[in-house]
Amino acid sequence: MQSQSQAQTTPASSSSTPPSPPSAEPTAITLLSRLCPTTTSALDLHHVPNDKAVFSCAKCSEVLALQDELVSKAFMGRSGRAYLMNSTINTRLGKREERKLMTGKHTVADLHCASCGQELGWMYIKAPNGEQRYKEGRYILEDAQIVKENNW
Ligand SMILES: [Zn+2]
């Protein structure tokens, strides 16, 4: 087709340019490194009171989040309904990547159960604009991957 304008650079022309690593988004990295340790260590799973309603891993029953931390139920995951959470526990983040979602291009990282490795959803690291900013640092738990336990 006729879309040659940006992709075509002569391979030899860039040989003399000094290697300067693109430091485009330091904020996202800082955000991630700041959030990773806090989310898993701020709450100790094994001290969740018995009367707290929680979300657990559908596969291994590990407690993943307090239902108190639920922000919104009106989200869609890969497999259907999903929850937006303020925090999760006993989870582990995958590789950071850009993903095009219904609301625009977001920087996200997949969220896994720290106990069995099951993929649970993702974390929003960077949102495309101010309107979506409230999702940054928050987590998507897919309904299909979790079990709701109401202990009260
Ligand atoms: Zn699990």
CSV table of C-alpha atoms and ligand atoms in Angstrom, one decimal, residues 56-62 64 90 112-118 120 145, ligand 1:
chain,number,residue,atom,x,y,z
A,56,SER,CA,-10.1,-16.0,46.7
A,57,CYS,CA,-8.3,-17.7,43.9
A,58,ALA,CA,-10.8,-20.1,42.1
A,59,LYS,CA,-8.0,-22.6,41.6
A,60,CYS,CA,-6.1,-22.8,44.8
A,61,SER,CA,-8.3,-20.8,47.3
A,62,GLU,CA,-5.6,-18.4,48.2
A,64,LEU,CA,-6.5,-12.4,46.8
A,90,ASN,CA,-0.8,-12.7,47.5
A,112,HIS,CA,-1.1,-13.7,38.8
A,113,CYS,CA,-1.9,-15.7,41.9
A,114,ALA,CA,1.3,-15.8,43.9
A,115,SER,CA,0.4,-19.2,45.2
A,116,CYS,CA,-0.5,-21.2,42.0
A,117,GLY,CA,0.4,-18.8,39.2
A,118,GLN,CA,-3.1,-18.6,37.8
A,120,LEU,CA,-6.3,-13.3,37.5
A,145,GLN,CA,-10.8,-16.6,38.1
B,1,ZN,ZN,-4.2,-19.6,43.1
